[in-house]
Every structure is written in structure tokens, then in C-alpha cells.
Amino acid sequence: MLGGLATATACKKDPPVVRLPDAPPAERTAQSFVQCVESRASQCVEAADQLVGWDSFYLLAWLAGGSPLAILEALPAELADHADPRRVQRRFVDEVERYSSTMRGAVCTANASQPIDPLIDQVGAVAGERLQRLGLWQANMLDIIAVLVEESHEGLGGGTLVRLDCERDPFRVYVATRERDGRYAVVGMTTLLPGSLTGATAGSATASVAGEPPAREVVDERLRSRALGLATASAPIPEGLVDRWMGFPVEEF
Amino acid sequence: MRRSMLGMVGGLVIASFIGLGLGAEHVAAQPSATPAGTSQSSRADFERLQGFSTIVINHVNDVLGTEQLPVADGGGLEPGMFVTATLEQVQIYDHAVAPLQQGRLADSTIAAECDSGCPAAFYDAFQRTWLESAVESSAFAVEIPARVLLAVHRDLPASTLLQIAYAASETRPVQPPQLSLLVNNTRGSLRAKTFFLVPPRGLELRQGSAALGLTIRVGGGTVHVSATDPRFAREHQVDSPAKLQVLLREIKKSYPGKETVIVVPEEGATVGDVMQVVTTVGSAFPRLVLSGGQEVRTP
């Protein structure tokens, strides 16, 4: 009887083997992170001390391609925030919270990745040259850029920038992963790389992961997106003006 | 918990940036012989605090030369998105977005979404820039710019200026931006001439509107002056600034409360031509509205 039972067990069909997708570990990590964000939002964010590298890289990318007007206005406060790990984590948490509900139905798939170290050096060089050319260069900006580059390498060194393409808003998500002691973790996320790092740098270090510039329909939808707070935004036309395009008193027309 | 290395150097850095100015400034336009990139050798220059106006002047000198701007009077510079157009290219901030040939786009394919019929190259570039601004304002403590400053070569076809202005305005989320054209006043100072645009599909006035709708068409060495008010007698053709001034003084006597002029550049008119007329008109009708052919209609 026991023998019969053993035979029956042996003849039982093998349970299905779940195969991990045939993708690099960094892309699988990024994919898992996005799925985590869809259900648990900012609970997927790593501890604060893991995030300084990405914050440094993001600041460098902003200096390299962001609006000079915004840099002029916000850089002091952003540098102050950057010096506080709790605020660094808060920034990442806010970013994740901003997009978590939108990403839930967006169907995002990891499509491209590349090592992040060359990007750090490229972005650092572009930022330095740009600030100098625009006249935004200050006495110790050289030190700031050097420190941001160093922090980026320290925090993201050996890591990977992964691009996920989505069927709906936000259409594209960039996720930074890194590996420490055999464990992969996501340490940064953004939905847009500055223009200077995408279309303008075809053939450069960022070209493959950046992808093509977003199409007009994509940009149009994002400009009306809930995540950016623009879905319900509208400006009232004060009484007595000609039109919202001609904002002066009708009597003077 | 690890603290960023910037925490160690940050105090000094932040202190130096606090001094950066954003307010309106009246700035003498420096000649382009000293662009920003060449001033790094002097430590005094290296450490000077830069405000918005200085950055704009540096940039305009670098790509265009402030002496190439049209001459007119205007107000102080206010912070905003800045756009430069030479006869060879258009830049938004310092990013080249569209090449030009003699001040015109080689590929003039129209963007179907652009109500004014602006070219896709301009529409897409501004749309992407506004998206970058929107993302930037969500990530950092900044607003999406409410103003666009245009620094353009005085020989640029006025039609190109209008294409740029409509593309920048139609693509901005929520509402069109305020627009300013950078000009040199007669004392060589950089000023900003505020202007408006006729809505991209034209403007229909209300029944019984008391609007004058003074309109000047500029092109071919003569200007044509007309108005939407049915009481305005007829269209006038004028061939000199002096005659235009006399005519406008007469019109002002009949319509003393009106401040606005619509300027419609015709084919071949440059930005310099338009601003020459604006200067002539300025004291009587200082509020400038530009039109790329969009009409103001009475019911």
C-alpha cells in the first residue's frame, strides 16, 4: 500500500515552474518597484541614507538642463534640503506619492537600461559648463558640482538607470537601481529627463536609455495630468477685460 | 544617518546664492564683446552675484548681441522664460530648438493642434518646455513661468516672431503667458516692451461694443490704418512716420480713452519695421497687440 502511494506521488504532475523574466536584474528590480508603487506607494521607498546619491544626480541633471530661472530661484533652498537626509527622503516620497495612483493603470514595462556612472560624469560636465556660460557660476559652484558628482558616484556607483515605457500617463518612468551585497534596490525615480539629456545628446551616454523625445499627444496629455496638478487648473478672466489673451480693460480697446 | 557632504560646504554655498536677484531691474545692455564665458579669469568677476537680468544679457550677448535688438522704449525686465531668435536659430533658454534659414523655418509643417496655424517645430518645442517646467515646479519650489521674454534680431521676419509667440502662448498650460519683446531704448538700456496677441482664432466683439479696434498693417514701406468701429471713416494709407503721427493725433482726439493698437505685419515686414511703427504710435496708443492675420470682428 505504501508502495502504491509512493508510486502515485511520483506520477503526480510536476508543479509549474515560475520563471523569472529573462531580463537583467536591474530591469527586474525596476519593474518590481513600479508594481510595488502601484499598490503601496511610498512604502516602497528605501531608507533615507540610501537616497543621497540619486538626489545628487537629480540636482546635477537639473543644473545641466533645467530652467535657469528656476535654478536662480530655487537652488539655495534645494541645496539646503539636499544637506538633510530626511528632506531627501521626503522628496523621493513626494515623487512616488505624486505618481502612484497614475501609474496604477499605466501598464509600465522596463524597456532599456544602462550603467549610471558614465551619465554622472556627463551630467556633471554639462552642468559645470552650462552654469559658467550662463553666468550662474558662483565662487564655490565648482565645489558644489564636484561634491554632487562624488556623492552621485558614491550612492549610485555600479548602478543602472532603467527606462520603463507605459501605455498611459506618465508614459515614461526612469528608475535608478543599485546593487549592494547581492541585493538590488531602487534608489531614485523621475518621469522626465531634462531635454538637454535626451534629444540634444543623441549618440551620447544617455541616448539609449533616454529614448526618443515624447510625442506631441503624450506631452499634451501629461500637460493635463492629475499628477502634475494641471487636470482641473483654470484661470478666471477678471470682469471687464477684453479676453484671456488680451488682459486689459475693454474700454481702452 | 549619513549626512550629505554638501552639509559641510553648504553654508557658504547657500549664503552666496541667497544674493542672487530675481527682481525687476533696469540694466544697461553691455556690448557683446564681453560674453559671460570669457569673464572667468577675473576672480572679482568670478564671484560676482548674478541676477536674472544679467543672465539674460549674458545669454543674449552670447547668441545675438544686444545691439541687434530692435530699438523701442519699454519697461523693466521681469523674470520669465526667455527665448532668443537669430536669423539662424531659435533657442528656449539656452537650448537650441529650431534652425532657421534667413529667419524662417525650413520645415514649415503646421501643427494641427495649433489654432493660429503655427509650425510644428515651434509648437512641439514649446510644449515640451512647458512640460519640463511643470515637472520642475512639481519637484522643486518654483512656479511655471507666467511670462515669456523674446529677444529677437531686428531683421527677423515679423511673421516668425508671431509664430514663436503664438506657439509659446498656445502651449502653456492653464492660460497664455504675458509676453515681452526685449528692446534697446535710445539710451542703450535693455527694456521689455509688453505686448498681447489677438486670440489664435480671432476675436468676436460683443454686440454694441464701443471698441475702436485701431489696426495698423505694416509692410512694403507703407502702413494702412483702419479700425473695427463702424464710425471710423475709412482706411488710410500712410508712407512716412510723420504723417502717421499726424493721423494718429487726429484719431486720438476722437477716441481719447483708447490706448490700444493692433499691429499686423504683412509679408516682408521685419521686427525692426514693426517696432519703428510702434515707436511712432507709442505716445498716443501705448498698448500693443500683435496679430498674425487674426481678425477682430464685429457681430
Coordinates of N, CA and C in Angstrom, one line a residue, chain A residues 48-49 52-53 56 58-59 62 64-80 82-86 91 95 98-99 130-144 147-148 150-151 154 190-196 198 213-223 227-228 230 233-236 239 241-253, chain B residues 1-7 9 12-14 16-18 20-22 36-37 40 43 46-52 54-55 58-59 62 79-82 93-95 110-113 120 123-124 127-128 130-136 138-145 166 169-171 173-176 196-200 203 205 209-214 228 257-260 262 287 289 296:
Chain A
A48 N 16.4 56.6 4.2 CA 16.9 57.9 3.7 C 18.4 57.9 3.3
D49 N 19.2 57.2 4.1 CA 20.6 57.3 3.8 C 21.0 56.6 2.5
V52 N 20.8 59.6 -1.0 CA 21.5 60.8 -1.3 C 22.1 60.8 -2.7
G53 N 22.6 59.7 -3.1 CA 23.2 59.6 -4.4 C 22.3 60.0 -5.6
S56 N 21.6 63.7 -5.5 CA 22.8 64.5 -6.1 C 22.7 64.4 -7.6
Y58 N 20.1 63.9 -9.5 CA 18.9 64.7 -9.9 C 19.2 66.2 -9.9
L59 N 19.9 66.6 -8.9 CA 20.3 68.1 -8.8 C 21.2 68.4 -10.0
W62 N 19.4 68.6 -13.1 CA 18.6 69.9 -13.1 C 19.5 71.0 -13.5
A64 N 22.1 70.9 -15.2 CA 22.6 70.7 -16.6 C 21.5 71.0 -17.6
G65 N 20.2 70.9 -17.2 CA 19.2 71.1 -18.2 C 18.0 71.8 -17.8
G66 N 17.8 72.1 -16.5 CA 16.6 72.8 -16.0 C 16.6 74.3 -16.4
S67 N 15.5 74.9 -16.1 CA 15.3 76.3 -16.4 C 16.2 77.2 -15.6
P68 N 17.0 78.1 -16.2 CA 17.9 79.0 -15.4 C 17.1 79.8 -14.4
L69 N 15.9 80.2 -14.8 CA 15.0 80.9 -13.9 C 14.7 80.2 -12.6
A70 N 14.4 78.9 -12.8 CA 14.1 78.1 -11.6 C 15.4 77.8 -10.8
I71 N 16.5 77.6 -11.5 CA 17.7 77.4 -10.7 C 18.1 78.6 -9.9
L72 N 17.9 79.8 -10.5 CA 18.2 81.0 -9.8 C 17.3 81.2 -8.6
E73 N 16.1 80.8 -8.7 CA 15.1 81.0 -7.7 C 15.2 79.9 -6.6
A74 N 15.4 78.7 -7.0 CA 15.2 77.6 -6.0 C 16.5 76.9 -5.5
L75 N 17.6 77.2 -6.2 CA 18.8 76.4 -5.8 C 19.2 76.5 -4.4
P76 N 19.2 77.7 -3.8 CA 19.6 77.8 -2.4 C 18.8 76.8 -1.5
A77 N 17.5 76.9 -1.7 CA 16.6 76.0 -0.8 C 16.8 74.6 -1.1
E78 N 17.0 74.3 -2.4 CA 17.2 72.9 -2.8 C 18.5 72.3 -2.2
L79 N 19.6 73.1 -2.2 CA 20.8 72.7 -1.6 C 20.7 72.5 -0.1
A80 N 19.9 73.4 0.5 CA 19.7 73.2 1.9 C 19.0 71.9 2.2
H82 N 19.0 69.3 0.4 CA 19.9 68.2 0.0 C 20.8 67.8 1.1
A83 N 21.1 68.8 2.0 CA 22.0 68.5 3.1 C 21.4 67.8 4.2
D84 N 20.0 67.6 4.1 CA 19.3 66.9 5.2 C 18.7 65.6 4.7
P85 N 19.2 64.5 5.1 CA 18.7 63.2 4.6 C 17.2 63.0 4.7
R86 N 16.6 63.6 5.8 CA 15.2 63.4 5.9 C 14.4 64.1 4.8
R91 N 11.6 64.1 -0.4 CA 11.5 64.5 -1.9 C 11.1 63.3 -2.7
E95 N 7.6 62.4 -4.7 CA 7.6 62.0 -6.1 C 6.9 60.7 -6.3
R98 N 3.2 61.2 -5.8 CA 2.6 62.0 -6.8 C 2.1 61.2 -8.0
Y99 N 2.9 60.1 -8.3 CA 2.6 59.3 -9.5 C 2.0 57.9 -9.2
R130 N 27.6 74.7 -18.3 CA 26.4 75.5 -18.5 C 26.3 76.6 -17.5
L131 N 26.5 76.3 -16.3 CA 26.4 77.4 -15.3 C 27.4 78.5 -15.5
Q132 N 28.6 78.1 -16.0 CA 29.6 79.1 -16.3 C 29.2 79.9 -17.5
R133 N 28.7 79.3 -18.5 CA 28.3 80.0 -19.7 C 27.2 81.0 -19.5
L134 N 26.2 80.6 -18.6 CA 25.0 81.4 -18.4 C 25.4 82.5 -17.4
G135 N 26.5 82.4 -16.7 CA 26.8 83.4 -15.7 C 26.2 83.1 -14.4
L136 N 25.7 81.8 -14.2 CA 25.2 81.4 -12.9 C 26.3 80.9 -12.0
W137 N 27.5 81.0 -12.5 CA 28.6 80.4 -11.8 C 28.9 81.3 -10.6
Q138 N 29.0 80.7 -9.4 CA 29.4 81.4 -8.2 C 30.7 80.9 -7.8
A139 N 31.3 81.6 -6.8 CA 32.6 81.3 -6.3 C 32.8 79.8 -6.0
N140 N 31.8 79.2 -5.3 CA 32.1 77.8 -4.9 C 31.2 76.8 -5.6
M141 N 30.6 77.2 -6.8 CA 29.9 76.2 -7.5 C 30.7 75.1 -8.0
L142 N 32.0 75.4 -8.3 CA 32.9 74.3 -8.7 C 32.9 73.2 -7.6
D143 N 33.0 73.7 -6.3 CA 33.0 72.7 -5.2 C 31.7 72.0 -5.1
I144 N 30.6 72.7 -5.3 CA 29.3 72.1 -5.3 C 29.1 71.0 -6.3
V147 N 31.2 68.0 -5.5 CA 30.6 67.2 -4.4 C 29.4 66.4 -4.9
L148 N 28.6 67.0 -5.7 CA 27.4 66.3 -6.2 C 27.8 65.1 -7.1
E150 N 30.7 63.5 -6.8 CA 31.2 62.5 -5.9 C 30.1 61.7 -5.1
E151 N 29.1 62.5 -4.6 CA 28.0 61.8 -3.9 C 27.2 60.9 -4.9
E154 N 29.2 57.8 -5.3 CA 29.2 57.0 -4.0 C 27.9 56.3 -3.8
T190 N 12.2 59.3 -11.7 CA 11.7 60.5 -12.3 C 10.9 60.1 -13.5
T191 N 10.1 61.1 -13.9 CA 9.3 60.8 -15.1 C 9.8 61.5 -16.4
L192 N 10.8 62.4 -16.2 CA 11.3 63.2 -17.3 C 12.8 63.5 -17.1
L193 N 13.6 63.1 -18.1 CA 15.0 63.6 -18.0 C 15.0 64.9 -18.7
P194 N 15.8 65.9 -18.3 CA 15.8 67.2 -18.9 C 16.1 67.1 -20.4
G195 N 15.6 68.0 -21.2 CA 15.7 67.9 -22.6 C 17.2 67.9 -23.1
S196 N 18.0 68.5 -22.4 CA 19.4 68.5 -22.8 C 20.1 67.2 -22.7
T198 N 18.3 64.4 -23.4 CA 17.6 63.4 -24.3 C 17.9 63.7 -25.8
P213 N 12.4 61.7 -27.9 CA 11.6 62.7 -27.2 C 10.1 62.3 -27.2
P214 N 9.3 62.6 -26.2 CA 7.9 62.2 -26.2 C 7.1 62.9 -27.3
A215 N 6.2 62.1 -27.9 CA 5.4 62.6 -29.0 C 4.4 63.7 -28.5
R216 N 3.9 64.5 -29.4 CA 3.0 65.6 -29.1 C 1.8 65.2 -28.3
E217 N 1.2 64.1 -28.6 CA 0.0 63.7 -27.9 C 0.3 63.3 -26.5
V218 N 1.5 62.7 -26.3 CA 2.0 62.3 -25.0 C 2.2 63.6 -24.1
V219 N 2.9 64.5 -24.7 CA 3.1 65.8 -23.9 C 1.8 66.5 -23.6
D220 N 0.9 66.5 -24.6 CA -0.3 67.2 -24.4 C -1.1 66.5 -23.2
E221 N -1.1 65.2 -23.2 CA -1.8 64.5 -22.1 C -1.2 64.8 -20.7
R222 N 0.2 64.7 -20.8 CA 0.9 65.0 -19.5 C 0.6 66.4 -19.0
L223 N 0.5 67.4 -19.9 CA 0.2 68.7 -19.5 C -1.2 68.9 -18.9
A227 N -1.5 64.1 -12.0 CA -0.2 64.0 -11.2 C 0.5 65.4 -11.1
L228 N 0.4 66.2 -12.2 CA 1.1 67.5 -12.2 C 0.2 68.6 -11.7
L230 N -2.5 69.7 -13.0 CA -3.0 70.6 -14.1 C -4.3 70.2 -14.6
A233 N -6.9 72.7 -13.4 CA -6.5 74.1 -13.3 C -7.1 74.9 -14.4
S234 N -7.6 76.1 -14.0 CA -8.1 77.0 -15.0 C -8.0 78.4 -14.3
A235 N -7.8 79.4 -15.2 CA -7.6 80.7 -14.6 C -8.9 81.5 -15.0
P236 N -9.5 82.2 -14.0 CA -10.7 83.0 -14.3 C -10.3 84.3 -15.0
E239 N -13.5 90.3 -14.6 CA -14.5 91.1 -15.2 C -13.9 92.4 -15.8
L241 N -12.2 92.7 -18.7 CA -11.1 92.6 -19.6 C -11.6 92.1 -21.0
V242 N -10.8 92.4 -22.0 CA -11.3 92.1 -23.3 C -11.4 90.6 -23.5
D243 N -10.4 89.8 -23.0 CA -10.3 88.4 -23.3 C -9.2 87.8 -22.5
R244 N -9.1 86.5 -22.4 CA -7.9 86.0 -21.6 C -6.6 86.2 -22.4
W245 N -6.7 86.4 -23.7 CA -5.5 86.7 -24.5 C -5.1 88.2 -24.4
M246 N -6.1 89.0 -24.2 CA -5.9 90.4 -24.2 C -6.4 91.0 -22.9
G247 N -5.5 90.8 -21.9 CA -5.9 91.1 -20.5 C -5.8 92.5 -20.1
F248 N -6.5 93.4 -20.7 CA -6.6 94.8 -20.4 C -8.0 95.3 -20.5
P249 N -8.3 96.4 -19.9 CA -9.7 96.9 -19.8 C -10.3 97.1 -21.2
V250 N -11.5 96.6 -21.4 CA -12.2 96.6 -22.7 C -12.4 98.1 -23.1
E251 N -12.6 99.0 -22.2 CA -12.8 100.4 -22.5 C -11.6 101.0 -23.3
E252 N -10.4 100.4 -23.0 CA -9.2 101.0 -23.6 C -8.9 100.4 -25.0
F253 N -9.8 99.5 -25.4 CA -9.5 98.8 -26.7 C -10.2 99.6 -27.9
Chain B
M1 N 22.6 58.4 10.8 CA 22.2 58.6 9.5 C 23.2 59.5 8.7
R2 N 23.5 59.1 7.5 CA 24.6 59.8 6.8 C 24.1 61.1 6.3
R3 N 24.9 62.1 6.5 CA 24.5 63.5 6.1 C 25.3 63.8 4.8
S4 N 24.6 64.4 3.9 CA 25.3 64.8 2.6 C 26.5 65.6 2.8
M5 N 27.5 65.4 2.0 CA 28.8 66.1 2.1 C 28.5 67.6 1.9
L6 N 27.4 67.9 1.2 CA 27.1 69.3 0.9 C 26.7 70.0 2.2
G7 N 26.3 69.2 3.2 CA 26.1 69.8 4.5 C 27.3 70.5 5.0
V9 N 29.8 71.9 3.1 CA 30.2 73.1 2.4 C 29.0 74.0 2.1
L12 N 28.3 78.0 3.2 CA 28.9 79.1 2.4 C 28.3 79.2 1.0
V13 N 28.0 78.0 0.5 CA 27.4 78.0 -0.9 C 26.0 78.7 -0.8
I14 N 25.2 78.3 0.1 CA 23.9 78.8 0.2 C 23.9 80.3 0.4
S16 N 26.1 82.3 -0.6 CA 26.5 83.1 -1.8 C 25.3 83.1 -2.7
F17 N 24.4 82.1 -2.7 CA 23.3 82.1 -3.6 C 22.1 82.9 -3.2
I18 N 22.1 83.1 -1.9 CA 21.0 83.9 -1.4 C 21.0 85.3 -2.0
L20 N 21.5 86.0 -5.1 CA 21.1 86.1 -6.5 C 19.7 86.9 -6.5
G21 N 19.7 87.8 -7.5 CA 18.5 88.6 -7.5 C 17.5 88.2 -8.6
L22 N 16.2 88.3 -8.4 CA 15.2 87.9 -9.4 C 14.4 89.1 -9.7
A36 N 29.6 86.1 -21.2 CA 29.8 85.5 -19.9 C 30.9 84.6 -19.8
G37 N 31.1 83.8 -20.9 CA 32.1 82.7 -20.8 C 33.5 83.2 -20.8
Q40 N 35.7 84.5 -16.8 CA 36.0 83.7 -15.7 C 37.4 84.0 -15.1
R43 N 38.9 87.0 -10.7 CA 38.3 86.4 -9.5 C 37.1 87.3 -9.1
F46 N 34.4 86.4 -11.2 CA 34.0 85.1 -10.9 C 33.1 85.0 -9.7
E47 N 33.3 85.9 -8.7 CA 32.5 85.8 -7.5 C 31.3 86.8 -7.5
R48 N 31.1 87.5 -8.6 CA 30.0 88.5 -8.5 C 28.7 87.8 -8.5
L49 N 27.7 88.4 -7.9 CA 26.4 87.8 -7.8 C 25.6 88.1 -9.1
Q50 N 25.0 87.2 -9.6 CA 24.3 87.4 -10.9 C 22.8 87.3 -10.7
G51 N 22.1 88.3 -11.3 CA 20.7 88.3 -11.2 C 20.1 87.9 -12.5
F52 N 18.7 87.9 -12.6 CA 18.1 87.4 -13.8 C 18.5 88.3 -15.0
T54 N 21.1 90.0 -15.6 CA 22.5 89.7 -16.0 C 22.6 88.5 -16.8
I55 N 21.9 87.5 -16.4 CA 21.9 86.2 -17.1 C 21.3 86.3 -18.5
N58 N 23.8 88.3 -20.6 CA 24.9 87.4 -20.9 C 24.5 86.5 -22.1
H59 N 23.3 85.9 -22.0 CA 22.9 84.9 -23.0 C 22.6 85.6 -24.3
D62 N 25.7 86.5 -26.0 CA 26.4 85.3 -26.4 C 25.8 84.8 -27.8
P79 N 11.3 88.5 -14.5 CA 11.7 87.2 -14.7 C 10.7 86.4 -15.5
G80 N 11.2 85.5 -16.4 CA 10.3 84.7 -17.1 C 11.1 83.7 -18.0
M81 N 10.4 82.9 -18.8 CA 11.1 82.0 -19.8 C 11.7 82.9 -20.8
F82 N 12.9 82.7 -21.2 CA 13.5 83.6 -22.2 C 13.8 82.8 -23.5
Y93 N 15.5 79.3 -23.5 CA 16.6 79.4 -22.5 C 17.9 79.2 -23.4
D94 N 18.7 78.3 -23.0 CA 20.0 78.1 -23.8 C 19.9 76.8 -24.6
H95 N 18.7 76.3 -24.9 CA 18.6 75.1 -25.7 C 18.2 75.4 -27.1
I110 N 2.6 72.7 -40.4 CA 1.8 73.2 -39.4 C 1.4 72.2 -38.4
A111 N 1.4 72.5 -37.1 CA 0.9 71.6 -36.1 C -0.6 71.7 -36.1
A112 N -1.3 70.5 -36.3 CA -2.7 70.5 -36.4 C -3.4 71.1 -35.1
E113 N -2.7 70.9 -34.0 CA -3.3 71.3 -32.7 C -3.2 72.8 -32.5
A120 N 4.9 73.1 -36.6 CA 5.1 72.1 -35.6 C 6.4 72.2 -34.9
Y123 N 5.8 74.6 -32.1 CA 4.7 74.1 -31.2 C 5.3 73.0 -30.3
D124 N 6.0 72.0 -30.9 CA 6.5 70.9 -30.1 C 7.6 71.3 -29.1
Q127 N 5.9 73.2 -26.3 CA 5.0 72.2 -25.5 C 5.9 71.4 -24.5
R128 N 7.1 70.9 -25.1 CA 8.0 70.1 -24.3 C 8.6 71.0 -23.1
W130 N 7.2 73.6 -21.7 CA 6.2 73.8 -20.6 C 6.1 72.5 -19.8
L131 N 6.2 71.4 -20.4 CA 6.1 70.1 -19.6 C 7.3 70.0 -18.6
E132 N 8.5 70.4 -19.2 CA 9.6 70.4 -18.3 C 9.4 71.4 -17.1
S133 N 8.8 72.5 -17.4 CA 8.5 73.5 -16.4 C 7.5 72.9 -15.4
A134 N 6.5 72.2 -15.9 CA 5.5 71.7 -15.0 C 6.1 70.6 -14.1
V135 N 7.0 69.8 -14.6 CA 7.6 68.7 -13.8 C 8.6 69.4 -12.8
E136 N 9.3 70.4 -13.3 CA 10.2 71.1 -12.4 C 9.5 71.8 -11.3
S138 N 6.8 70.7 -10.0 CA 6.3 69.7 -9.0 C 7.4 69.2 -8.1
A139 N 8.6 69.2 -8.7 CA 9.7 68.7 -7.9 C 10.4 69.7 -7.0
F140 N 10.5 70.9 -7.5 CA 11.1 72.0 -6.8 C 10.1 73.1 -6.4
A141 N 10.6 74.0 -5.5 CA 9.7 75.0 -5.0 C 9.7 76.2 -6.0
V142 N 9.2 76.0 -7.2 CA 9.1 77.1 -8.2 C 7.7 77.0 -9.0
E143 N 7.4 78.1 -9.5 CA 6.1 78.2 -10.3 C 6.4 78.0 -11.8
I144 N 5.4 77.6 -12.6 CA 5.6 77.6 -14.0 C 5.7 79.1 -14.4
P145 N 6.7 79.4 -15.3 CA 6.8 80.9 -15.6 C 5.5 81.4 -16.2
Y166 N 2.9 82.9 -30.8 CA 1.6 82.1 -30.7 C 1.9 80.6 -30.2
S169 N 2.5 80.7 -26.5 CA 1.3 81.0 -25.8 C 0.2 79.9 -25.8
E170 N 0.1 79.3 -27.0 CA -1.0 78.3 -27.1 C -0.6 77.0 -26.3
T171 N 0.7 76.8 -26.1 CA 1.1 75.5 -25.5 C 1.2 75.6 -24.0
P173 N 0.2 75.6 -20.3 CA -1.0 75.1 -19.5 C -1.7 76.2 -18.8
V174 N -2.9 76.0 -18.6 CA -3.8 76.9 -17.8 C -4.2 78.2 -18.5
Q175 N -3.2 79.0 -18.8 CA -3.5 80.3 -19.6 C -2.3 80.8 -20.3
P176 N -2.5 81.7 -21.3 CA -1.4 82.2 -22.1 C -0.5 83.0 -21.1
F196 N 0.5 92.0 -26.4 CA -0.5 91.0 -26.4 C -0.7 90.4 -27.8
L197 N -1.5 89.3 -27.8 CA -1.8 88.7 -29.1 C -3.3 88.7 -29.3
V198 N -3.8 88.9 -30.5 CA -5.2 88.7 -30.8 C -5.4 87.1 -30.7
P199 N -6.5 86.7 -30.1 CA -6.7 85.2 -29.9 C -6.4 84.5 -31.2
P200 N -5.9 83.2 -31.1 CA -5.5 82.5 -32.2 C -6.6 82.3 -33.3
L203 N -11.0 87.5 -32.7 CA -11.8 87.9 -31.6 C -13.1 88.5 -32.1
L205 N -16.2 90.7 -31.2 CA -16.6 91.7 -30.2 C -18.1 91.5 -29.9
S209 N -20.5 96.8 -28.8 CA -19.2 97.1 -28.2 C -18.8 98.5 -28.6
A210 N -18.1 99.2 -27.7 CA -17.7 100.6 -28.0 C -16.2 100.5 -28.4
A211 N -15.7 99.4 -28.8 CA -14.3 99.2 -29.1 C -13.9 100.0 -30.4
L212 N -12.8 100.6 -30.4 CA -12.3 101.2 -31.6 C -11.6 100.2 -32.5
G213 N -10.7 99.3 -31.9 CA -10.1 98.3 -32.7 C -9.1 98.9 -33.7
L214 N -8.3 99.9 -33.3 CA -7.4 100.5 -34.2 C -6.4 99.5 -34.7
T228 N -12.1 98.7 -36.3 CA -13.3 97.9 -36.4 C -14.6 98.7 -36.1
G257 N -10.1 108.0 -24.9 CA -10.0 106.9 -23.9 C -9.3 105.7 -24.4
K258 N -9.1 105.6 -25.7 CA -8.5 104.4 -26.3 C -7.0 104.4 -26.2
E259 N -6.4 103.2 -25.8 CA -5.0 103.1 -25.6 C -4.3 102.1 -26.5
T260 N -5.1 101.4 -27.2 CA -4.6 100.1 -27.8 C -4.5 100.2 -29.3
I262 N -3.6 97.5 -32.7 CA -3.3 96.2 -33.2 C -2.3 96.4 -34.4
R287 N -0.6 100.7 -25.8 CA -0.8 99.3 -25.6 C -0.7 98.6 -26.9
V289 N -0.9 95.3 -29.4 CA -1.4 93.9 -29.6 C -0.9 93.5 -31.0
V296 N -10.3 90.9 -35.8 CA -11.2 91.4 -34.7 C -12.5 91.7 -35.5

